[in-house]
Amino acid sequence: MLDVATMDKVDARGMYKIYDSWPEIARKSYESNHEPVDFHDIDHIVFAGMGGSGTIGDLFSSILSKSDIHVSLIKGYLLPKTVDKNTLVITTSISGNTSETLTVLDSAAKLDCRLIAFSSGGKMEDMCKKNQIKFRKIPLIHSPRTSLVSFTYSILKTLNSALPIKKNDIVESLDELDIMKKQIFSHNLSDSNPSINLANWISGIPIIYYPHGLQSTATRFKSSLQENAKIHAITEDIIEACHNGMVSWEKPSTVQPILLQGKDDYIKTKERFDIIKEFFMKKDIDFKEIHSVSGNILTKIISLIYMLDYVSIYKAVLSKTDPSPVLPIDYIKSRLDTNNI
Ligand SMILES: O=P(O)(O)OC[C@H]1O[C@@H](O)[C@H](O)[C@@H](O)[C@@H]1O
């Protein structure tokens, strides 16, 4: 059973309290006075960022998937060769110190392309000042991963005129965060809380099957389980898994399938989920289904991310694990030679 005293004791840095405020943080970020940037004639946007900042790129890629803009995602060091004067490169590093993203920023600054950087400061801010690169400073709230919502809505506001995203869709997503909060936040530590329910069910390695449009949500859920609950997690595209991954179920396993589904998934994707559910039932494999709410793609993604991030926090607390520290990441970073950036 969970109670506030246990939450406070295990989650020593109070990560859950930040999540309790996500809807307010998101709204404030969208409503605050970010100086907008107008980029005309863009036909290609490159999002560069790692971890939670990579999720921001994933999220925008899904939102823009039906627009005329081609989106590339860089989770590493190298820019694509197709970057030109009609390309907008957006680099996001919440800390401003992630070496892969700084390398991309450095490369983009030497090319004939449009460029903007978002961070809370760090080396990214210094680099932008030194090279007159467009820069927007957004505060870090607790940690890069908990700052996802403030960065997402600040970027939505700043790039309002460059991105074909309707204001109504953004407002709908903010309203949905308010609705979702009442079910999942820490003032509802009962079994009626769907995030606690799923956290209680996870006992092995979750494998998250997702439809194409919810890739960002699945990736974020995996990372949150890894960083906050410190457990392994796997993601698989449901359609692709039907051509390889499903064969793994031939043998007994402690992996636990979670079927992440969108309210308006493509009919062929729905058909696939139905067949797989039947397959799991026949084989007596226990699985969980998680459905998005109705609404536009931003609403679906952000509200699911909110609900699933809480799963990772509750899972951490249930297993008496402090969600904040990420010691192996700190160790790897301490070993990296970042002298050049
Ligand atoms: O957004 P940043 O500051 O570049 O960080 C990227 C990632 O860096 C990792 O080191 C953090 O542990 C992640 O939580 C984070 O998302």
Tab-separated table of C-alpha atoms and ligand atoms in Angstrom:
chain	number	residue	atom	x	y	z
A	1	MET	CA	0.000	0.000	0.000
A	2	LEU	CA	1.166	3.532	-0.726
A	3	ASP	CA	0.787	6.532	1.542
A	4	VAL	CA	2.239	10.038	1.489
A	5	ALA	CA	4.740	9.267	4.264
A	6	THR	CA	6.187	6.388	2.210
A	7	MET	CA	6.214	8.537	-0.922
A	8	ASP	CA	8.130	11.266	0.941
A	9	LYS	CA	10.555	8.820	2.501
A	10	VAL	CA	11.462	6.886	-0.652
A	11	ASP	CA	11.179	9.739	-3.167
A	12	ALA	CA	13.534	11.845	-1.084
A	13	ARG	CA	13.803	14.652	-3.651
A	14	GLY	CA	10.039	14.853	-4.112
A	15	MET	CA	9.849	14.003	-7.803
A	16	TYR	CA	6.201	13.059	-7.407
A	17	LYS	CA	5.371	16.578	-6.239
A	18	ILE	CA	6.616	17.946	-9.572
A	19	TYR	CA	4.391	15.454	-11.387
A	20	ASP	CA	1.472	16.566	-9.215
A	21	SER	CA	2.014	20.051	-10.703
A	22	TRP	CA	2.539	19.059	-14.352
A	23	PRO	CA	-0.781	20.505	-15.632
A	24	GLU	CA	-0.067	23.862	-13.955
A	25	ILE	CA	3.555	23.863	-15.172
A	26	ALA	CA	2.425	23.030	-18.725
A	27	ARG	CA	-0.197	25.799	-18.766
A	28	LYS	CA	2.177	28.364	-17.303
A	29	SER	CA	4.843	27.430	-19.848
A	30	TYR	CA	2.400	27.827	-22.725
A	31	GLU	CA	0.972	31.074	-21.401
A	32	SER	CA	4.226	32.722	-20.402
A	33	ASN	CA	5.696	35.395	-22.565
A	34	HIS	CA	8.086	33.428	-24.774
A	35	GLU	CA	9.335	35.589	-27.577
A	36	PRO	CA	8.003	33.817	-30.704
A	37	VAL	CA	10.300	32.957	-33.580
A	38	ASP	CA	9.055	33.042	-37.136
A	39	PHE	CA	10.756	30.713	-39.588
A	40	HIS	CA	9.304	30.927	-43.131
A	41	ASP	CA	9.683	28.379	-45.925
A	42	ILE	CA	10.668	25.443	-43.779
A	43	ASP	CA	10.204	22.028	-45.383
A	44	HIS	CA	12.422	19.998	-43.070
A	45	ILE	CA	12.797	20.124	-39.289
A	46	VAL	CA	15.593	18.323	-37.474
A	47	PHE	CA	15.110	17.724	-33.753
A	48	ALA	CA	18.312	16.911	-31.902
A	49	GLY	CA	18.276	15.767	-28.286
A	50	MET	CA	18.989	12.793	-26.055
A	51	GLY	CA	16.833	11.060	-23.427
A	52	GLY	CA	13.880	13.213	-22.374
A	53	SER	CA	14.959	15.838	-24.890
A	54	GLY	CA	14.891	13.120	-27.541
A	55	THR	CA	11.319	12.387	-26.470
A	56	ILE	CA	10.454	16.009	-27.307
A	57	GLY	CA	11.629	15.321	-30.886
A	58	ASP	CA	9.670	12.037	-30.993
A	59	LEU	CA	6.572	13.852	-29.803
A	60	PHE	CA	6.826	16.618	-32.418
A	61	SER	CA	7.557	14.042	-35.092
A	62	SER	CA	4.227	12.315	-34.337
A	63	ILE	CA	2.342	15.613	-34.210
A	64	LEU	CA	3.818	16.768	-37.538
A	65	SER	CA	3.478	13.394	-39.262
A	66	LYS	CA	0.460	14.557	-41.283
A	67	SER	CA	1.942	17.968	-42.199
A	68	ASP	CA	3.991	18.932	-45.279
A	69	ILE	CA	7.147	19.153	-43.172
A	70	HIS	CA	9.626	16.322	-43.195
A	71	VAL	CA	10.928	15.604	-39.680
A	72	SER	CA	14.294	14.027	-38.825
A	73	LEU	CA	15.329	12.964	-35.350
A	74	ILE	CA	18.930	12.995	-34.198
A	75	LYS	CA	19.762	11.060	-31.053
A	76	GLY	CA	23.494	11.146	-31.401
A	77	TYR	CA	26.261	13.292	-32.871
A	78	LEU	CA	25.698	13.573	-36.625
A	79	LEU	CA	23.463	15.862	-38.700
A	80	PRO	CA	21.916	14.440	-41.890
A	81	LYS	CA	23.510	15.570	-45.188
A	82	THR	CA	20.095	16.823	-46.394
A	83	VAL	CA	20.191	19.870	-44.074
A	84	ASP	CA	19.917	23.047	-46.196
A	85	LYS	CA	18.583	26.622	-46.056
A	86	ASN	CA	14.973	25.378	-45.802
A	87	THR	CA	15.819	23.203	-42.818
A	88	LEU	CA	15.144	24.255	-39.256
A	89	VAL	CA	17.445	22.548	-36.764
A	90	ILE	CA	16.058	22.532	-33.206
A	91	THR	CA	18.487	21.426	-30.531
A	92	THR	CA	17.121	20.698	-27.079
A	93	SER	CA	19.143	19.914	-23.998
A	94	ILE	CA	17.361	20.646	-20.772
A	95	SER	CA	20.602	20.832	-18.805
A	96	GLY	CA	22.417	22.410	-21.744
A	97	ASN	CA	25.379	20.121	-21.178
A	98	THR	CA	24.699	16.961	-23.173
A	99	SER	CA	27.690	16.422	-25.442
A	100	GLU	CA	25.882	14.719	-28.344
A	101	THR	CA	23.410	17.617	-28.657
A	102	LEU	CA	26.142	20.231	-28.302
A	103	THR	CA	28.041	18.548	-31.140
A	104	VAL	CA	24.973	18.762	-33.401
A	105	LEU	CA	24.514	22.428	-32.464
A	106	ASP	CA	28.138	23.134	-33.291
A	107	SER	CA	27.824	21.426	-36.700
A	108	ALA	CA	24.529	23.147	-37.566
A	109	ALA	CA	25.996	26.570	-36.719
A	110	LYS	CA	28.533	26.055	-39.518
A	111	LEU	CA	25.857	25.271	-42.148
A	112	ASP	CA	23.459	27.419	-44.151
A	113	CYS	CA	20.336	26.379	-42.221
A	114	ARG	CA	17.925	27.890	-39.694
A	115	LEU	CA	18.773	27.092	-36.110
A	116	ILE	CA	17.328	27.508	-32.620
A	117	ALA	CA	18.412	26.025	-29.299
A	118	PHE	CA	16.449	25.415	-26.099
A	119	SER	CA	18.016	24.785	-22.693
A	120	SER	CA	18.015	25.934	-19.095
A	121	GLY	CA	21.531	27.317	-19.565
A	122	GLY	CA	24.759	25.325	-19.406
A	123	LYS	CA	27.250	25.093	-22.260
A	124	MET	CA	24.436	25.392	-24.791
A	125	GLU	CA	23.598	28.903	-23.663
A	126	ASP	CA	27.279	29.895	-23.743
A	127	MET	CA	27.728	28.467	-27.225
A	128	CYS	CA	24.640	30.300	-28.509
A	129	LYS	CA	25.764	33.623	-27.028
A	130	LYS	CA	29.221	33.255	-28.515
A	131	ASN	CA	27.966	32.362	-31.996
A	132	GLN	CA	24.801	34.527	-32.123
A	133	ILE	CA	22.532	31.494	-32.368
A	134	LYS	CA	18.828	31.937	-31.560
A	135	PHE	CA	18.373	30.686	-28.006
A	136	ARG	CA	15.463	30.323	-25.606
A	137	LYS	CA	16.152	29.755	-21.926
A	138	ILE	CA	13.592	27.598	-20.110
A	139	PRO	CA	13.953	26.783	-16.417
A	140	LEU	CA	15.026	23.326	-15.279
A	141	ILE	CA	12.424	21.908	-12.900
A	142	HIS	CA	13.963	19.244	-10.645
A	143	SER	CA	15.637	17.172	-13.403
A	144	PRO	CA	15.740	16.991	-17.212
A	145	ARG	CA	13.093	14.256	-17.335
A	146	THR	CA	10.580	16.040	-15.087
A	147	SER	CA	11.082	19.226	-17.147
A	148	LEU	CA	9.667	17.540	-20.264
A	149	VAL	CA	6.313	19.263	-19.999
A	150	SER	CA	7.662	22.796	-19.486
A	151	PHE	CA	10.026	22.424	-22.448
A	152	THR	CA	7.353	20.921	-24.710
A	153	TYR	CA	4.829	23.703	-24.105
A	154	SER	CA	7.461	26.449	-24.238
A	155	ILE	CA	8.630	25.128	-27.618
A	156	LEU	CA	5.021	24.920	-28.815
A	157	LYS	CA	4.573	28.591	-27.897
A	158	THR	CA	7.904	29.806	-29.249
A	159	LEU	CA	7.523	28.047	-32.599
A	160	ASN	CA	3.815	28.748	-32.866
A	161	SER	CA	4.014	30.358	-36.294
A	162	ALA	CA	6.567	27.933	-37.720
A	163	LEU	CA	4.697	24.767	-36.763
A	164	PRO	CA	1.325	23.802	-38.237
A	165	ILE	CA	-0.226	22.944	-34.855
A	166	LYS	CA	-3.648	24.391	-34.007
A	167	LYS	CA	-4.023	26.430	-30.833
A	168	ASN	CA	-7.255	24.547	-30.034
A	169	ASP	CA	-5.346	21.270	-30.063
A	170	ILE	CA	-2.817	22.642	-27.583
A	171	VAL	CA	-5.549	23.973	-25.304
A	172	GLU	CA	-7.352	20.611	-25.481
A	173	SER	CA	-4.148	18.846	-24.401
A	174	LEU	CA	-3.738	21.207	-21.427
A	175	ASP	CA	-7.329	20.574	-20.344
A	176	GLU	CA	-6.773	16.820	-20.596
A	177	LEU	CA	-3.735	17.016	-18.307
A	178	ASP	CA	-6.019	18.602	-15.658
A	179	ILE	CA	-8.551	15.789	-16.059
A	180	MET	CA	-5.897	13.062	-16.019
A	181	LYS	CA	-4.241	14.499	-12.914
A	182	LYS	CA	-7.315	13.860	-10.740
A	183	GLN	CA	-7.105	10.123	-11.436
A	184	ILE	CA	-3.372	9.586	-11.106
A	185	PHE	CA	-1.813	12.137	-8.750
A	186	SER	CA	-0.531	11.496	-5.264
A	187	HIS	CA	-3.759	12.637	-3.607
A	188	ASN	CA	-5.323	9.450	-4.937
A	189	LEU	CA	-3.145	6.651	-3.605
A	190	SER	CA	-5.979	4.118	-3.824
A	191	ASP	CA	-6.375	1.179	-6.205
A	192	SER	CA	-8.659	3.315	-8.382
A	193	ASN	CA	-5.487	5.108	-9.518
A	194	PRO	CA	-4.672	3.503	-12.935
A	195	SER	CA	-0.952	4.324	-12.612
A	196	ILE	CA	-0.712	2.542	-9.253
A	197	ASN	CA	-2.658	-0.346	-10.692
A	198	LEU	CA	-0.172	-0.831	-13.522
A	199	ALA	CA	2.825	-0.284	-11.215
A	200	ASN	CA	1.502	-3.039	-8.931
A	201	TRP	CA	1.094	-5.407	-11.871
A	202	ILE	CA	4.665	-4.978	-13.185
A	203	SER	CA	6.831	-7.649	-11.587
A	204	GLY	CA	9.157	-8.661	-14.425
A	205	ILE	CA	10.428	-6.912	-17.552
A	206	PRO	CA	7.637	-5.020	-19.304
A	207	ILE	CA	7.553	-5.199	-23.092
A	208	ILE	CA	5.600	-2.251	-24.444
A	209	TYR	CA	3.879	-2.874	-27.783
A	210	TYR	CA	2.818	0.351	-29.457
A	211	PRO	CA	1.124	1.588	-32.623
A	212	HIS	CA	3.225	3.821	-34.898
A	213	GLY	CA	1.665	7.108	-33.658
A	214	LEU	CA	2.481	6.350	-30.021
A	215	GLN	CA	6.188	5.602	-30.504
A	216	SER	CA	7.124	8.687	-28.433
A	217	THR	CA	4.915	7.514	-25.575
A	218	ALA	CA	6.341	4.004	-25.568
A	219	THR	CA	9.940	5.264	-25.702
A	220	ARG	CA	9.306	7.702	-22.886
A	221	PHE	CA	7.614	4.998	-20.766
A	222	LYS	CA	10.600	2.707	-21.267
A	223	SER	CA	13.064	5.462	-20.278
A	224	SER	CA	11.003	6.480	-17.250
A	225	LEU	CA	10.832	2.881	-15.997
A	226	GLN	CA	14.585	2.597	-16.520
A	227	GLU	CA	15.605	5.910	-14.916
A	228	ASN	CA	12.986	6.199	-12.169
A	229	ALA	CA	12.134	2.603	-11.222
A	230	LYS	CA	15.583	1.265	-12.257
A	231	ILE	CA	14.147	-1.744	-14.102
A	232	HIS	CA	14.675	-3.057	-17.624
A	233	ALA	CA	11.960	-2.371	-20.183
A	234	ILE	CA	11.548	-3.132	-23.895
A	235	THR	CA	9.553	-1.449	-26.661
A	236	GLU	CA	8.287	-2.992	-29.894
A	237	ASP	CA	6.276	-1.527	-32.766
A	238	ILE	CA	3.194	-3.747	-32.880
A	239	ILE	CA	3.184	-4.107	-36.673
A	240	GLU	CA	6.910	-4.830	-36.929
A	241	ALA	CA	6.657	-7.299	-34.009
A	242	CYS	CA	4.258	-9.351	-36.133
A	243	HIS	CA	7.200	-10.041	-38.448
A	244	ASN	CA	9.744	-11.111	-35.815
A	245	GLY	CA	9.227	-10.319	-32.092
A	246	MET	CA	6.040	-12.337	-31.601
A	247	VAL	CA	7.984	-15.558	-32.203
A	248	SER	CA	9.746	-15.028	-28.849
A	249	TRP	CA	6.481	-16.034	-27.156
A	250	GLU	CA	7.079	-19.600	-28.296
A	251	LYS	CA	9.116	-20.059	-25.119
A	252	PRO	CA	8.043	-19.325	-21.510
A	253	SER	CA	9.231	-15.933	-20.314
A	254	THR	CA	9.013	-13.513	-17.392
A	255	VAL	CA	8.557	-10.614	-19.812
A	256	GLN	CA	5.181	-8.902	-19.337
A	257	PRO	CA	3.343	-7.542	-22.378
A	258	ILE	CA	1.675	-4.124	-22.232
A	259	LEU	CA	-0.466	-3.194	-25.231
A	260	LEU	CA	-0.451	0.570	-25.682
A	261	GLN	CA	-3.299	1.626	-27.934
A	262	GLY	CA	-4.580	4.882	-29.403
A	263	LYS	CA	-8.295	5.657	-29.465
A	264	ASP	CA	-8.274	6.089	-33.256
A	265	ASP	CA	-5.617	3.618	-34.329
A	266	TYR	CA	-5.544	2.655	-37.988
A	267	ILE	CA	-7.979	-0.179	-38.692
A	268	LYS	CA	-5.191	-2.605	-39.639
A	269	THR	CA	-3.382	-1.809	-36.383
A	270	LYS	CA	-6.546	-2.492	-34.372
A	271	GLU	CA	-6.921	-5.799	-36.202
A	272	ARG	CA	-3.341	-6.683	-35.218
A	273	PHE	CA	-3.980	-5.870	-31.546
A	274	ASP	CA	-7.124	-8.051	-31.575
A	275	ILE	CA	-5.240	-11.003	-33.060
A	276	ILE	CA	-2.402	-10.615	-30.549
A	277	LYS	CA	-4.785	-10.402	-27.577
A	278	GLU	CA	-6.410	-13.638	-28.732
A	279	PHE	CA	-2.949	-15.185	-29.190
A	280	PHE	CA	-1.932	-14.202	-25.623
A	281	MET	CA	-5.192	-15.538	-24.173
A	282	LYS	CA	-4.777	-18.872	-25.965
A	283	LYS	CA	-1.252	-19.142	-24.569
A	284	ASP	CA	-2.372	-18.046	-21.097
A	285	ILE	CA	-0.033	-15.045	-21.148
A	286	ASP	CA	-1.099	-12.278	-18.784
A	287	PHE	CA	-1.131	-8.837	-20.456
A	288	LYS	CA	-2.338	-5.300	-19.796
A	289	GLU	CA	-4.056	-2.939	-22.173
A	290	ILE	CA	-3.554	0.812	-21.901
A	291	HIS	CA	-5.735	3.055	-24.062
A	292	SER	CA	-5.218	6.703	-24.887
A	293	VAL	CA	-7.994	9.223	-24.353
A	294	SER	CA	-9.851	10.649	-27.360
A	295	GLY	CA	-8.613	13.847	-28.919
A	296	ASN	CA	-5.888	15.214	-31.126
A	297	ILE	CA	-2.505	13.476	-31.272
A	298	LEU	CA	-0.827	15.906	-28.826
A	299	THR	CA	-3.608	15.298	-26.277
A	300	LYS	CA	-3.291	11.544	-26.666
A	301	ILE	CA	0.494	11.484	-26.355
A	302	ILE	CA	0.996	13.953	-23.516
A	303	SER	CA	-1.789	12.567	-21.318
A	304	LEU	CA	-0.488	9.013	-21.771
A	305	ILE	CA	3.073	10.128	-21.000
A	306	TYR	CA	1.720	11.776	-17.839
A	307	MET	CA	-0.081	8.622	-16.729
A	308	LEU	CA	2.861	6.340	-17.554
A	309	ASP	CA	5.510	8.561	-15.937
A	310	TYR	CA	3.503	8.212	-12.731
A	311	VAL	CA	3.612	4.418	-13.171
A	312	SER	CA	7.416	4.668	-13.053
A	313	ILE	CA	7.337	6.786	-9.888
A	314	TYR	CA	4.865	4.483	-8.115
A	315	LYS	CA	6.840	1.442	-9.250
A	316	ALA	CA	9.989	3.018	-7.767
A	317	VAL	CA	8.315	3.763	-4.439
A	318	LEU	CA	6.661	0.329	-4.266
A	319	SER	CA	10.093	-1.257	-4.622
A	320	LYS	CA	11.638	1.245	-2.142
A	321	THR	CA	13.786	2.815	-4.870
A	322	ASP	CA	14.552	6.535	-4.906
A	323	PRO	CA	13.530	7.633	-8.425
A	324	SER	CA	15.921	10.615	-8.632
A	325	PRO	CA	19.531	9.337	-8.800
A	326	VAL	CA	20.864	7.897	-12.078
A	327	LEU	CA	24.252	6.656	-10.917
A	328	PRO	CA	25.256	4.555	-13.990
A	329	ILE	CA	24.559	7.588	-16.240
A	330	ASP	CA	26.682	9.782	-13.957
A	331	TYR	CA	29.453	7.183	-14.085
A	332	ILE	CA	29.449	6.969	-17.905
A	333	LYS	CA	29.408	10.766	-18.211
A	334	SER	CA	32.327	11.040	-15.794
A	335	ARG	CA	34.323	8.718	-18.073
A	336	LEU	CA	33.545	10.567	-21.311
A	337	ASP	CA	36.109	12.922	-22.751
A	338	THR	CA	34.094	16.112	-23.296
A	339	ASN	CA	37.087	18.389	-23.765
A	340	ASN	CA	36.197	19.235	-27.346
A	341	ILE	CA	32.700	20.406	-26.510
B	1	LIG	O1	17.980	17.228	-21.839
B	1	LIG	P1	19.380	16.958	-21.446
B	1	LIG	O2	19.823	17.824	-20.311
B	1	LIG	O3	20.299	17.061	-22.631
B	1	LIG	O4	19.460	15.502	-20.920
B	1	LIG	C1	19.257	14.392	-21.739
B	1	LIG	C2	19.205	13.138	-20.870
B	1	LIG	O5	20.458	13.035	-20.223
B	1	LIG	C3	20.591	11.979	-19.301
B	1	LIG	O6	21.867	11.966	-18.811
B	1	LIG	C4	19.582	12.140	-18.213
B	1	LIG	O7	19.723	11.182	-17.214
B	1	LIG	C5	18.210	12.060	-18.872
B	1	LIG	O8	17.198	12.109	-17.895
B	1	LIG	C6	18.082	13.202	-19.847
B	1	LIG	O9	16.824	13.145	-20.467
